Each structure stands twice: as structure tokens, then as C-alpha cells.
Tab-separated table of C-alpha atoms in Angstrom:
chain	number	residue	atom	x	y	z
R	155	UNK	CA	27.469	20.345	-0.834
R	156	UNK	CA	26.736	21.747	-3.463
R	157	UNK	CA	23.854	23.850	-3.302
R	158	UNK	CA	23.488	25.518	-6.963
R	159	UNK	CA	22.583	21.706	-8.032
R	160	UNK	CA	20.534	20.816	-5.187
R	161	UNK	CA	18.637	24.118	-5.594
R	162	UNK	CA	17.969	23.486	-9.569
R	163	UNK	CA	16.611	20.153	-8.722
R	164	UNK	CA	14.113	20.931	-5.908
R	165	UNK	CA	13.197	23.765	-8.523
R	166	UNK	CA	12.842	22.198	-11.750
R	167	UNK	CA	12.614	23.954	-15.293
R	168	UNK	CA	9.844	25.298	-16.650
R	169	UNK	CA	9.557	21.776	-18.818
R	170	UNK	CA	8.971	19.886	-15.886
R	171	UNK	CA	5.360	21.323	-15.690
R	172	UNK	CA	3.504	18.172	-14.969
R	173	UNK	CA	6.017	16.764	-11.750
R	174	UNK	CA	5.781	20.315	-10.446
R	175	UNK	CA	2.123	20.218	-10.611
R	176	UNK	CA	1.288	17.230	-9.948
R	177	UNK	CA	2.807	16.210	-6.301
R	178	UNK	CA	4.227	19.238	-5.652
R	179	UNK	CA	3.599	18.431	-2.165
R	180	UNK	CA	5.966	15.674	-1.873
R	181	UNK	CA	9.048	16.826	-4.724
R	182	UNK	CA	9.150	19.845	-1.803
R	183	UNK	CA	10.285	17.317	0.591
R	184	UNK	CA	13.473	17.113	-1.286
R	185	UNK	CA	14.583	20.537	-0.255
R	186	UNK	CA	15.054	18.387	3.397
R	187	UNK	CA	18.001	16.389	2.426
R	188	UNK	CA	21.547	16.359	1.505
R	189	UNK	CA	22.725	16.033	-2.390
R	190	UNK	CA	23.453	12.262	-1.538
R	191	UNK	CA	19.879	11.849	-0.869
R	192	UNK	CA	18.299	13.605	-3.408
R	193	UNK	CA	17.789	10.749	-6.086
R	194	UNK	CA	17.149	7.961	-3.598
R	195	UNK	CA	14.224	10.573	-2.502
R	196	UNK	CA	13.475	11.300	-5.872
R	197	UNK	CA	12.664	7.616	-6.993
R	198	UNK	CA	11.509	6.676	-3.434
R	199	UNK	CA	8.211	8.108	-4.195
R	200	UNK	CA	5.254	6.569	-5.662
R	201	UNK	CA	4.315	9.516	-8.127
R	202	UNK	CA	1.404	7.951	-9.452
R	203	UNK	CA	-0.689	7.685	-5.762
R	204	UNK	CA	-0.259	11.800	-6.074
R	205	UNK	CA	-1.237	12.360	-9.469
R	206	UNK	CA	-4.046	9.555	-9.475
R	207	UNK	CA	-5.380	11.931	-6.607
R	208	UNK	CA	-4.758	14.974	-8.993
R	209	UNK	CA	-6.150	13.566	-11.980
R	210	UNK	CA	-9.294	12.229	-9.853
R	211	UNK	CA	-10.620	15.593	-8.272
R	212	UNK	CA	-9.972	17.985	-10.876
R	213	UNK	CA	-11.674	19.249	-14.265
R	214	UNK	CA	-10.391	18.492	-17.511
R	215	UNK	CA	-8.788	22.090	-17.766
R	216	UNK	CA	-5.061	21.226	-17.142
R	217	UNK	CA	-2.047	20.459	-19.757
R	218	UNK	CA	-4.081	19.860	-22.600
R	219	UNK	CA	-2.084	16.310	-23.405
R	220	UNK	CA	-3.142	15.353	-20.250
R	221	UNK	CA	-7.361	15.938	-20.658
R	222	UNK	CA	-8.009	12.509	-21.541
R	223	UNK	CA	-7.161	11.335	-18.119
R	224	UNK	CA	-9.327	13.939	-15.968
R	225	UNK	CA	-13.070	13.753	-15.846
R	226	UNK	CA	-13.214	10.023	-15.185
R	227	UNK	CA	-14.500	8.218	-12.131
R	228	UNK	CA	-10.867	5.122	-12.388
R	229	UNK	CA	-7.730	5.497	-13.673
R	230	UNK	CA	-4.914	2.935	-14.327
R	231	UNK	CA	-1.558	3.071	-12.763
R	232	UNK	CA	-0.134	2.580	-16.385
R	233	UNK	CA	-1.653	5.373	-17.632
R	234	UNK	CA	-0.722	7.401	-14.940
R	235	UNK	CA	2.814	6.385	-15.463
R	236	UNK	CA	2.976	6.862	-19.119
R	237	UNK	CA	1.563	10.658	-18.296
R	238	UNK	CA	4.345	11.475	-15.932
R	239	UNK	CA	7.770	9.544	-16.875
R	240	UNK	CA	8.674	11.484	-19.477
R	241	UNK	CA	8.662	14.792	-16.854
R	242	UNK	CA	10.863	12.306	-14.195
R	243	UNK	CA	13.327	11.199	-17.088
R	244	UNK	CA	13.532	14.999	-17.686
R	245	UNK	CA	14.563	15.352	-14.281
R	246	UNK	CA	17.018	12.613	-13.771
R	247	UNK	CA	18.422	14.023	-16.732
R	248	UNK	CA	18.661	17.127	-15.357
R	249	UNK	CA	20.688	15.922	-12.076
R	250	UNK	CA	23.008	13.777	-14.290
R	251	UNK	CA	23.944	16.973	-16.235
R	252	UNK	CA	24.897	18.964	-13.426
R	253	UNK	CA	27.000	15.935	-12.227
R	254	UNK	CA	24.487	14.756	-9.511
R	255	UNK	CA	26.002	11.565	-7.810
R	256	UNK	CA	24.983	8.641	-9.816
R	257	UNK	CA	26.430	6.000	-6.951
R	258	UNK	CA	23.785	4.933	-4.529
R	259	UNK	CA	22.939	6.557	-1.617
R	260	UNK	CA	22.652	5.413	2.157
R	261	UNK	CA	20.104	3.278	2.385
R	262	UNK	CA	19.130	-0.665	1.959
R	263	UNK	CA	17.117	0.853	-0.903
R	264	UNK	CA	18.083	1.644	-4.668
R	265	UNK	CA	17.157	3.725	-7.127
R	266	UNK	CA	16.919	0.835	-9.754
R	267	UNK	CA	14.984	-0.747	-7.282
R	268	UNK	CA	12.256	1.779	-7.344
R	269	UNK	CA	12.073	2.058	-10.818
R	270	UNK	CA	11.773	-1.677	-10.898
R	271	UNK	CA	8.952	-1.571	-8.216
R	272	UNK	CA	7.357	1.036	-9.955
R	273	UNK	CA	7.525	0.711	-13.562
R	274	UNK	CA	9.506	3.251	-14.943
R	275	UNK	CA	11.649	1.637	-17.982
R	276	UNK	CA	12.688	5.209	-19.308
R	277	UNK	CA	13.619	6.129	-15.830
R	278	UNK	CA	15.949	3.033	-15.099
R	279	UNK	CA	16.965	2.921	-18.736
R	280	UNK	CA	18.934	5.717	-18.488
R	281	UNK	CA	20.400	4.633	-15.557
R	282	UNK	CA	21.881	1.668	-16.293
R	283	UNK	CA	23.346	3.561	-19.395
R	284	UNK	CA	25.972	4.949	-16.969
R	285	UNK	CA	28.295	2.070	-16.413
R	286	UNK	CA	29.982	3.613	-12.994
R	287	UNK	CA	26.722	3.589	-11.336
R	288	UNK	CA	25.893	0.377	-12.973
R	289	UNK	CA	26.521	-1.726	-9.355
R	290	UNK	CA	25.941	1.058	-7.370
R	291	UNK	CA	22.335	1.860	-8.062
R	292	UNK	CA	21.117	-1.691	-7.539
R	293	UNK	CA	20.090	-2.469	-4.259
R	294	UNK	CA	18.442	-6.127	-2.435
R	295	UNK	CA	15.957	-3.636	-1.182
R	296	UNK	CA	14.126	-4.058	1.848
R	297	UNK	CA	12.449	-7.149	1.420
R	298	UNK	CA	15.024	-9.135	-0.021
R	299	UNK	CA	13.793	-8.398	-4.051
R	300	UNK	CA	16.034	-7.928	-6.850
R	301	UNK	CA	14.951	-4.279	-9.306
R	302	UNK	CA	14.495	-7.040	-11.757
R	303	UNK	CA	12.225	-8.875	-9.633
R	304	UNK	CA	10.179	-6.146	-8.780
R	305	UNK	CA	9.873	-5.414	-12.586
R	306	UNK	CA	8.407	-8.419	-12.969
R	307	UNK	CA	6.324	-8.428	-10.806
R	308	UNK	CA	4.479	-5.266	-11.900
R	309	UNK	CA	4.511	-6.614	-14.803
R	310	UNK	CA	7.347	-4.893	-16.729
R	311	UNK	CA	9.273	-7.943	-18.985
R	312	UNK	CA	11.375	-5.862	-20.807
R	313	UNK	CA	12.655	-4.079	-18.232
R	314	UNK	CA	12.719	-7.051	-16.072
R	315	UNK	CA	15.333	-8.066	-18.407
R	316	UNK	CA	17.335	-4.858	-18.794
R	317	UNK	CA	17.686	-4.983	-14.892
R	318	UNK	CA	18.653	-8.716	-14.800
R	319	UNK	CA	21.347	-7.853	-17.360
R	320	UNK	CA	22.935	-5.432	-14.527
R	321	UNK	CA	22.649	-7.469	-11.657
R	322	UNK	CA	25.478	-10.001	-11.942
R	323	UNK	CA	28.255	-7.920	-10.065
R	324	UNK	CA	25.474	-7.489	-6.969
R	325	UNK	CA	25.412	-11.525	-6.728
R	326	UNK	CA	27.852	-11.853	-3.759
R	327	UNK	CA	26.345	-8.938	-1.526
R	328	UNK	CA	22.850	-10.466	-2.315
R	329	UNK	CA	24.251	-14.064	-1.537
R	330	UNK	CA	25.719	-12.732	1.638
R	331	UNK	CA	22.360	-10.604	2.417
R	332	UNK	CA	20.266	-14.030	2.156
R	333	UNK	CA	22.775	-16.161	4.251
R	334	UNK	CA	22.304	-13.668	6.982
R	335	UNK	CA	18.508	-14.005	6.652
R	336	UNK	CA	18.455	-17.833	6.570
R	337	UNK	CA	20.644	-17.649	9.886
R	338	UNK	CA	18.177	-16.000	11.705
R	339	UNK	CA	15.421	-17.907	10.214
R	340	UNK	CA	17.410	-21.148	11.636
R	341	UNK	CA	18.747	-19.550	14.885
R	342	UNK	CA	16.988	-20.884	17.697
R	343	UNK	CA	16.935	-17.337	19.569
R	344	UNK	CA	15.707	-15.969	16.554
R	345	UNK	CA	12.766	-13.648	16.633
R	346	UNK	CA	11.531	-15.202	13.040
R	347	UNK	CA	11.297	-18.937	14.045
R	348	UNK	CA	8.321	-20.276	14.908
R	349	UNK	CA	4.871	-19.442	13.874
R	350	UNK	CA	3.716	-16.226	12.558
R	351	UNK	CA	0.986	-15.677	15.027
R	352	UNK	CA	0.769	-16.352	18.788
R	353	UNK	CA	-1.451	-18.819	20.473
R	354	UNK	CA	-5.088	-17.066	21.230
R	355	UNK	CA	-7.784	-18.518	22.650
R	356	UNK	CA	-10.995	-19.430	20.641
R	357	UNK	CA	-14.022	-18.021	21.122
R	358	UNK	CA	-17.102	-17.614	18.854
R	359	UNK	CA	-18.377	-14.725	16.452
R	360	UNK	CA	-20.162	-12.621	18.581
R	361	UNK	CA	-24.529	-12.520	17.485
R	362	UNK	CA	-24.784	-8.966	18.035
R	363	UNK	CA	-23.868	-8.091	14.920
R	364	UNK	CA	-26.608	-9.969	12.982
R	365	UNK	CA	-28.867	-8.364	15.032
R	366	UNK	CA	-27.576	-4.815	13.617
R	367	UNK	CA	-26.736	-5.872	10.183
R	368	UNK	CA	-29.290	-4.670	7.045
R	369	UNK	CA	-29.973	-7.406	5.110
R	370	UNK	CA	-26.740	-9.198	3.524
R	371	UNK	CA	-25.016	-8.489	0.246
R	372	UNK	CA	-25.394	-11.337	-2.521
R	373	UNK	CA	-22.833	-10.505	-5.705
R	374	UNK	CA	-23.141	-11.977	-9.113
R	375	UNK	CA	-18.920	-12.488	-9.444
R	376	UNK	CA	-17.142	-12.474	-12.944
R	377	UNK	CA	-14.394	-14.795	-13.903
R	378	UNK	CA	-11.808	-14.304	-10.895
R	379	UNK	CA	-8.959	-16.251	-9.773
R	380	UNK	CA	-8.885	-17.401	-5.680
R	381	UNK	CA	-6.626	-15.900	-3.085
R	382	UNK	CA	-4.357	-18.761	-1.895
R	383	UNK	CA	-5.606	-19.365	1.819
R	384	UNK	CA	-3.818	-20.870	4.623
R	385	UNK	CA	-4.047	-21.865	8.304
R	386	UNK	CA	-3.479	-19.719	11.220
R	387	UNK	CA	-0.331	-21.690	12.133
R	388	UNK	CA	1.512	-20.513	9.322
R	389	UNK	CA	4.689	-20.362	10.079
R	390	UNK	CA	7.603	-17.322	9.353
R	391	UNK	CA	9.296	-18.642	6.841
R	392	UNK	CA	6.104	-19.823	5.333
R	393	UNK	CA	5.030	-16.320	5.317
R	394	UNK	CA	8.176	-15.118	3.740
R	395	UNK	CA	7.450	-16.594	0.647
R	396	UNK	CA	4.428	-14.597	-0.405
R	397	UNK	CA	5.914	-11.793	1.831
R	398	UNK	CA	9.157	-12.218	-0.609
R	399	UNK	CA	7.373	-12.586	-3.840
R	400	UNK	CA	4.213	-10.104	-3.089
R	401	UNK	CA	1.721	-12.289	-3.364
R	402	UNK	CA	-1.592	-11.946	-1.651
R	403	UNK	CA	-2.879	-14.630	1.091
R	404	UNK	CA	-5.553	-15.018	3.073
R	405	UNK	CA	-4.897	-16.547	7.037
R	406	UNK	CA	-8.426	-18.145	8.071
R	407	UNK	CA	-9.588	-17.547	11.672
R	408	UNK	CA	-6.074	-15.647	12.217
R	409	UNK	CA	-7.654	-13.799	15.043
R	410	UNK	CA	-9.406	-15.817	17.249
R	411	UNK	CA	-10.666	-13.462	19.823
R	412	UNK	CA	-14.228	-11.860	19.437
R	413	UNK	CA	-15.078	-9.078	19.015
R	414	UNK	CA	-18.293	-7.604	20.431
R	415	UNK	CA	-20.353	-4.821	18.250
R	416	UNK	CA	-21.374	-3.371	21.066
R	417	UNK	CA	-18.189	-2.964	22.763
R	418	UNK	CA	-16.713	-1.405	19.719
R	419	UNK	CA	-19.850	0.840	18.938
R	420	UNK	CA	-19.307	2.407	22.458
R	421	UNK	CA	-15.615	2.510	22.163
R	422	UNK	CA	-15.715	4.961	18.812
R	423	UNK	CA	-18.803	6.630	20.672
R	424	UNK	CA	-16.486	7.864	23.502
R	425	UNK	CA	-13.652	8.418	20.784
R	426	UNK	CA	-12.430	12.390	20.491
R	427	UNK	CA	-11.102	11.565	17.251
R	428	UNK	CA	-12.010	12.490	14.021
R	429	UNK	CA	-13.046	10.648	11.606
R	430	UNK	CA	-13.604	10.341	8.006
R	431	UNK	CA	-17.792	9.435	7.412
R	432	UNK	CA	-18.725	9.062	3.641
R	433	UNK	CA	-19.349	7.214	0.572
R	434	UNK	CA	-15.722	6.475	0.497
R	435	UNK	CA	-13.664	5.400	3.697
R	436	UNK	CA	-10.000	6.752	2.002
R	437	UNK	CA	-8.361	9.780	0.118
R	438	UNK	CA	-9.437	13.072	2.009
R	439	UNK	CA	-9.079	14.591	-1.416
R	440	UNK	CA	-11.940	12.570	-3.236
R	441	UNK	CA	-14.625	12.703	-0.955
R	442	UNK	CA	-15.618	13.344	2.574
R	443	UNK	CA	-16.537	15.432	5.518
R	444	UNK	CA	-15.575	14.642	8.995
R	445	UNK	CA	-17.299	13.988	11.524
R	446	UNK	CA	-17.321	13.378	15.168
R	447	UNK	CA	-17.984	9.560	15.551
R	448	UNK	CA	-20.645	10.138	18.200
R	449	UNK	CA	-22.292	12.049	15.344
R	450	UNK	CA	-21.781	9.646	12.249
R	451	UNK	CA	-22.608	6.093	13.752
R	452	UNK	CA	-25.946	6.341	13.323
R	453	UNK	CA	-25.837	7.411	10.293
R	454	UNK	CA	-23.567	4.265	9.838
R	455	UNK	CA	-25.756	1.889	11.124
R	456	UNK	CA	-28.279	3.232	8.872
R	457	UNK	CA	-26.420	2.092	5.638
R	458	UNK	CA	-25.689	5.900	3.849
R	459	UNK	CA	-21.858	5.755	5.312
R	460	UNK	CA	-18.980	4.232	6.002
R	461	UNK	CA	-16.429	5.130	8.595
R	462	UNK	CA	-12.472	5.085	8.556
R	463	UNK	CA	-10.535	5.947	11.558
R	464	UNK	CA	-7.193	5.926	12.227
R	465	UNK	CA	-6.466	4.734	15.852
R	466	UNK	CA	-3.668	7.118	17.440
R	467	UNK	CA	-1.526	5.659	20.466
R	468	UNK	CA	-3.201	6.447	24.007
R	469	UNK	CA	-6.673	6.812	22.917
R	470	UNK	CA	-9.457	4.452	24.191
R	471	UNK	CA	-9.659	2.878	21.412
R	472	UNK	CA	-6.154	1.588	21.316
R	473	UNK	CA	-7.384	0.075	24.299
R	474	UNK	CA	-9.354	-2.027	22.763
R	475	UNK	CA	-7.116	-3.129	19.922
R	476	UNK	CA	-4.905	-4.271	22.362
R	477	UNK	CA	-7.717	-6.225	23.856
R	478	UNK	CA	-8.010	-7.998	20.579
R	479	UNK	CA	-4.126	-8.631	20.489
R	480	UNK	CA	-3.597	-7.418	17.259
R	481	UNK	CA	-4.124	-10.615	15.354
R	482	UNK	CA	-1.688	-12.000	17.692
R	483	UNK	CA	1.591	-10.816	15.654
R	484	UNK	CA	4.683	-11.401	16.624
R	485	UNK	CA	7.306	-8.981	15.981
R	486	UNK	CA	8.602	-10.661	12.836
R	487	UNK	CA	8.686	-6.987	11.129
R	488	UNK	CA	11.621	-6.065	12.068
R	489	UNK	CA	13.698	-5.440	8.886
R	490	UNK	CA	16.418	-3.617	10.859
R	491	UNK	CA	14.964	-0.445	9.969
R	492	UNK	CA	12.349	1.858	11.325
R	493	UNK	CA	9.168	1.233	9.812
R	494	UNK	CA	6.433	3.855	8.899
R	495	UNK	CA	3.273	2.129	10.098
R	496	UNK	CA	-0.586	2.755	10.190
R	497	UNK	CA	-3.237	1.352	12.178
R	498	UNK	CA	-6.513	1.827	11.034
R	499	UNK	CA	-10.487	0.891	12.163
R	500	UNK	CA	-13.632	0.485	9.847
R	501	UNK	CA	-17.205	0.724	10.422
R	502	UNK	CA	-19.540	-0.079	7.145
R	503	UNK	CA	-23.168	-1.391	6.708
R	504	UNK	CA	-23.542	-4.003	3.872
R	505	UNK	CA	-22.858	-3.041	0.447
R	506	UNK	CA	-20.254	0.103	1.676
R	507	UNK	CA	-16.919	-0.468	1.229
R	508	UNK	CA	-13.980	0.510	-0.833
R	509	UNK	CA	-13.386	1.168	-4.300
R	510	UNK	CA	-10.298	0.789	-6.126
R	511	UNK	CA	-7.155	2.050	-4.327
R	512	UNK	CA	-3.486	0.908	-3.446
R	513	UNK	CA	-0.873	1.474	-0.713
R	514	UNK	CA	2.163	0.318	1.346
R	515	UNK	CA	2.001	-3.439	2.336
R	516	UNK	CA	-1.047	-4.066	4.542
R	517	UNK	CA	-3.022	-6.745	7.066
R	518	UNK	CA	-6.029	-6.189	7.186
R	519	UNK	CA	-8.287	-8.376	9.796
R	520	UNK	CA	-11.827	-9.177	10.131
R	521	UNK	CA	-13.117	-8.373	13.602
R	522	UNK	CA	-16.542	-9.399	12.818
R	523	UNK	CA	-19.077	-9.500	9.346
R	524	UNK	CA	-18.291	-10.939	6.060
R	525	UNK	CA	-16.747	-9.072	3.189
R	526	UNK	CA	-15.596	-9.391	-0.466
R	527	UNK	CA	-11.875	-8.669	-1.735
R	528	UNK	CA	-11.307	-7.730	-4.638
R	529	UNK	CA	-7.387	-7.602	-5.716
R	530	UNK	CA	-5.088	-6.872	-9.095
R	531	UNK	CA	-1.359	-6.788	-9.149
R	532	UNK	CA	0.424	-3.662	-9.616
R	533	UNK	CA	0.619	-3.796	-13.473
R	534	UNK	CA	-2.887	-3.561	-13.731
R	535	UNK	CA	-3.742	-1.641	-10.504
R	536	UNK	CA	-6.523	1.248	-10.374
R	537	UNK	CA	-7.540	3.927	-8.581
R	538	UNK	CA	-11.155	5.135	-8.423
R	539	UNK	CA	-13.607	7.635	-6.444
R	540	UNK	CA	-16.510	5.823	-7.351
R	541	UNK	CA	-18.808	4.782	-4.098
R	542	UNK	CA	-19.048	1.086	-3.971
R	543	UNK	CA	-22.756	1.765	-4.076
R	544	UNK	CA	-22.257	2.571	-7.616
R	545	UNK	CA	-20.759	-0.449	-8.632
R	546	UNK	CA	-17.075	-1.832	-9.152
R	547	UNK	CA	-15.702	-1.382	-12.498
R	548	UNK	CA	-13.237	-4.123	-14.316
R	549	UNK	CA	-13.388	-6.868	-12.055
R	550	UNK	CA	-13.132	-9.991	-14.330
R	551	UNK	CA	-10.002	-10.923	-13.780
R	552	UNK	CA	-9.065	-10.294	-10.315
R	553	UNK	CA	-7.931	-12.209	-7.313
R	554	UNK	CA	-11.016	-12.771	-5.292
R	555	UNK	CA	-11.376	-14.129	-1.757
R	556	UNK	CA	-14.406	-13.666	0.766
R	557	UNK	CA	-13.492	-12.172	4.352
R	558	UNK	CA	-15.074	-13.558	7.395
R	559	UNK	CA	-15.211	-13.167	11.119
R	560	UNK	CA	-11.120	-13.583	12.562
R	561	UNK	CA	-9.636	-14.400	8.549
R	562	UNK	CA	-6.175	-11.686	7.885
R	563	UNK	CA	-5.554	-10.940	4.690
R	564	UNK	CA	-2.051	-9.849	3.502
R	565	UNK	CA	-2.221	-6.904	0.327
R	566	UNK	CA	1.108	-6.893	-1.005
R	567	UNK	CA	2.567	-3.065	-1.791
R	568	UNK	CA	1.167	-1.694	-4.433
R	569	UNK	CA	-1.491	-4.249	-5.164
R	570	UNK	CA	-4.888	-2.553	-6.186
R	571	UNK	CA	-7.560	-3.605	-4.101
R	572	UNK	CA	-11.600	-3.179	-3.547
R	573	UNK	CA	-13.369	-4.374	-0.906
R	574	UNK	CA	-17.372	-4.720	-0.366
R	575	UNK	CA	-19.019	-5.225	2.995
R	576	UNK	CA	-21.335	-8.232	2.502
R	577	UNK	CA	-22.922	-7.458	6.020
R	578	UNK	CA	-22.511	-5.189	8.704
R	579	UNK	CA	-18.580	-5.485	9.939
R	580	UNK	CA	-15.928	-3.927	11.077
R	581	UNK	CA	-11.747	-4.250	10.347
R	582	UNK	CA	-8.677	-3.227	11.300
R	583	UNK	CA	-6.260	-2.421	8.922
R	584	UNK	CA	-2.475	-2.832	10.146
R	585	UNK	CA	0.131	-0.654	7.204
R	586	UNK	CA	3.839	-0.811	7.387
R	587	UNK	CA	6.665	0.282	5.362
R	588	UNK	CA	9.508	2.115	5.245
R	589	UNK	CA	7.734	5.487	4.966
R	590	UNK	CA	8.132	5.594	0.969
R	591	UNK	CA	4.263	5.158	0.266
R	592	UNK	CA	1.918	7.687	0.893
R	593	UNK	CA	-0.206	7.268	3.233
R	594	UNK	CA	-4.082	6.196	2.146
């Protein structure tokens, strides 16, 4: 290997100031892996989750071409983007020079393919000038999309286009890559035939919650467009084709167990874990302090917080997920790979909630309540630290759908999302991936 080049990348020139400020934390994590890896681990990161975080907790005293974007409350991912690309063309550039290998690495995953997913045209531009790597930097990626398809649909025509224009000599492995899918959708031993969730019995919403809820949540919507809904006996393949196309859905009464407030309250009372308790129920960095959940439920049930837990294996609380079945998956995510997943529990009175954020591809399930989704595709996503309490900015526009007791909802990757708690309720949030995303 050789280690003069992989030592000027993980330590870029002094005119890559704004990708070694701005998630520092995660270009370190290149120092890990061989030169093969270095661009696939370069382009496997979503840069603008770190610097939204940056941008969103600092003062306006940074790179002074950069000002405009601190001080605010929501940023746009395409703003964000157009900030940092030119410092991650810079460096791509600077691994080409020093004859970094342009073929693709191990991995189902591409480097095209990330700059598809993720918008950068400058980034995959360059690229696909170098006609050896041409073939080689394309990749199916892990859900079956095309770099041109995932251009798309973030919104990026033009270099939707530039990527199509490259993708011809990939036809055949893609042709063989779906043949082997659509056997094993067809095989009856196959793990992916049959419906998408398991039999569970009915049983209704339990009233304890009313009895503990404030008083509910009535919004005054803008112009919105409906999340497609379907029944619980979706099937796989079914599935697949929002899964395929990242489209948001909504599965009514997907979970059909109850869930009882009072079981859970005592549940997270007995918890040892920590906990975040705040305005905001994500990003460590924006808001909160943590707090013992025997300490912050009351404060919960009072209105002034929301909590956000995630559940870790042999705790008592897994316990209980596992007595609500887990909406009843089966193990259809199995991509042949190992997945990076996250399972998560919230708490919020009505009118908490979430304000503008995105992440890895997510169910999220209703164990009890009523909430509002709110939901814009990655070419229009934001990210904000403003308490739902304060309002959600720019929602004309957005996919809309209203959350109740046992209803899943799928967030594709990268899909900006809001949620408001129309009542007292509680969710569990199920995130998988391939470890790319970070986590939220």
C-alpha cells in the first residue's frame, strides 16, 4: 500500500478547510482502511447530516463565505451541498493526482452511486471523465438502484442524465443482479414470499392513554400531497416497489397488538438507560440534557418534553418490544449484507414532536396516540433545531399522512421528515442500513 497517498488524503491540504472542519469526525475514519477503500469511504458518507449539525449549533464566525448559512434555526440539504462540494471535488482531485485507484472497490456499493444518492454533480462529473473507471465506479447498489436513479430521485436531472449516459456497459451484471432477486421472490422456500408482516392478533387501542393525554392537537394544514396508504397484508414484493423506488407509505393497523400506557410508563421507569429529555427528541448536538427516565416522565406527562430512547439488547425494555412483536416483521431485510440498525422508543405529550431532520431508511410504528407526518424528498430535504412548539417552517408542499394507533410508516433514506404528536403517544422507530448514514 501505499502509504504517502493514503496519508495525504486522510490529511488534506490546507484548501480543504471546510471538509476538515466540518465532519472532521467522520473523514478520520478513513485513516481505518486500506487505499482500496478509501474513496468508497470517502463518498459513502452523507457530508451534509455533519455539517447541517455544524452549521446549526455554531455562530456566524467561521469561513466568512460560509456566514450566510450559520445563525439560522433550518437549513436545506442543497445549500449544504453547494457549501461543501467544491472542498470534496478538491479532494477527489487530490486522490486522482496521486494515482488513487479509480476502479471500484469491494463492496455492492459505488462511488457513482453515492454521488447519485447524494447529489453531488461536480463530484461524479469528474468521475465519469475517466473512461477506465467509467464501468467500474457504477454499482446496482444495495437496493437494487441505478446512480442515475438515485439522481433522480433527489432530484438531480442533469446528472441523472450524465449517469444514464455511463450505465450501458453495467446492463448485463444489473440484468443478472435482478434475475437473482426475482428467483427468490418466486422461490417457494424463499424468505421474501409471502406477506410482509406476520399474522397478529387484534386487539383494541388501549383507553389509558386518553385518560393521560392533554387536550389534542388540531392543525390548520397547507397544500400537501397524501402518503399512499396500504393494508397490513401487503405483500414483499408489493413492498419492494416503494422500497425500490424510495417512496414513502403508510401500512394501516400494521401492528395489531396493544399497547398499554401504563405498561410502558413503568417499563422506562425501571429503565437504567439514559435518555435524551427536551424540546427536541434527536441530534445531541442541538439541544438536550439527559436525564434518567425515572426523572423526566413526569416532566413528560406534563407537556414541557419529549423523550427519545434508544432501546439496547437485554434491557427490560427490549422485553417489552418483543412483547409487541416488532410490527410483526419478517426477516425480509436481509440484503446479504450486515446491516447497521437502530431501534428506538418515544414518549411526547401533544404538540411535541420532531422538527425537520433526515436519516438512514426507517419504520417507524405507532404504539398508541395519533400523530402528524410531515415528509419532503431528498432534493428538498431540511434540517432544523427549531422545537415543534415553535412552529414548522415550509410545509406547503409536503407529503402528509396522519399516524394512528398500530399504522407503520416507511421514511425512505434521506427523506426529510417532521412529525407532531396530535395527542399523548408513544413510537418505536426501527433504522437500518448499511452503516453509511449517521446515526440520528
Amino acid at each position: 500500500m501505499h502509504v504517502a497517498w493514503l496519508r495525504s488524503v486522510v490529511n488534506p491540504p490546507a484548501s480543504l478547510s471546510v471538509m476538515s472542519r466540518y465532519g472532521w469526525s467522520a473523514f478520520q475514519a478513513l485513516r481505518s482502511v486500506s487505499e482500496g477503500d478509501v474513496l468508497q469511504n470517502l463518498l459513502a458518507v452523507d457530508w451534509s447530516t455533519f455539517f447541517a449539525r455544524d452549521v446549526l449549533q455554531e455562530n456566524p464566525r467561521s469561513l466568512q463565505r460560509l456566514r450566510n448559512l450559520f445563525g439560522r434555526d433550518t437549513v436545506a440539504a442543497k445549500e449544504l451541498i453547494a457549501a461543501y462540494e467544491p472542498a470534496l471535488l478538491s479532494t477527489v482531485q487530490h486522490m486522482m493526482r496521486l494515482q488513487g485507484p479509480p476502479g471500484r472497490p469491494p463492496g455492492q456499493n459505488g462511488p457513482l452511486h453515492f454521488c447519485g444518492t447524494f447529489g453531488w454533480s461536480q463530484v461524479a462529473a469528474e468521475l465519469t471523465s475517466i473512461p477506465k473507471a467509467r464501468v467500474s465506479l457504477l454499482g446496482p447498489g444495495d437496493h437494487g438502484l441505478r446512480p442515475s436513479a438515485c439522481a433522480a430521485a433527489a432530484g438531480h436531472w442533469r446528472l441523472a442524465r450524465r449517469l444514464r449516459s455511463h450505465e450501458d456497459e453495467a446492463d448485463e451484471a444489473e440484468a443478472d443482479a435482478q434475475l437473482k432477486y426475482e428467483n427468490s421472490e418466486n422461490s417457494e422456500n424463499s424468505e421474501h414470499s409471502g406477506p410482509l408482516l406476520l399474522p397478529s392478533p387484534a386487539s383494541p387501542a388501549s383507553p389509558d392513554w386518553a385518560e393521560l393525554s392533554l387536550p389534542e392537537v388540531h392543525l390548520d394544514l397547507p397544500a400537501v400531497l397524501p402518503i399512499p396508504c396500504v393494508e397490513r397484508n401487503i405483500s414483499f414484493a408489493e413492498f419492494m416497489q416503494y422500497f425500490r423506488t424510495k417512496r414513502p407509505f403508510l401500512i394501516r393497523k400494521g401492528l395489531a397488538v396493544s399497547a398499554s400506557a401504563r405498561a410502558l410508563l413503568d417499563a422506562l421507569d425501571r429503565s437504567d438507560l439514559d435518555g435524551a429529555v427536551g424540546s427536541i427528541p434527536y441530534a445531541h448536538d442541538f439541544m438536550p440534557r439527559v436525564a434518567r427516565q425515572a426523572d423526566g416522565l413526569q416532566e413528560v406527562l406534563q407537556g414541557h418534553a419529549y423523550l427519545f430512547l434508544e432501546i439496547e439488547r437485554e434491557t427490560r425494555l427490549e422485553e417489552l418490544v418483543q412483547t409487541y412483536g416488532l410490527f410483526g416483521m419478517r426477516s425480509w431485510f436481509n440484503f446479504d449484507q450486515e446491516l447497521h440498525s437502530v431501534l428506538q422508543v418515544s414518549l411526547g405529550q401533544s404538540g411535541t414532536g420532531a422538527p425537520w431532520h433526515w436519516h438512514q431508511d426507517a419504520f417507524n410504528v405507532c404504539l398508541a396516540g395519533e400523530r402528524a407526518w410531515f415528509l419532503k424528498p431528498p432534493a428538498e430535504a431540511l434540517m432544523s433545531r427549531r422545537p415543534v412548539s415553535q412552529g414548522l417552517p415550509h410545509l406547503a408542499g409536503s407529503y402528509f399522512a396522519k399516524q394512528r394507533h398500530g399504522d407503520v410508516l416507511y421514511v425512505p433514506e434521506l427523506w426529510s421528515h417532521a412529525v407532531v404528536n396530535l395527542m399523548l403517544s408513544s413510537s418505536l422507530a426501527f433504522e437500518f442500513g448499511t452503516g453509511s448514514q449517521p446515526e440520528k
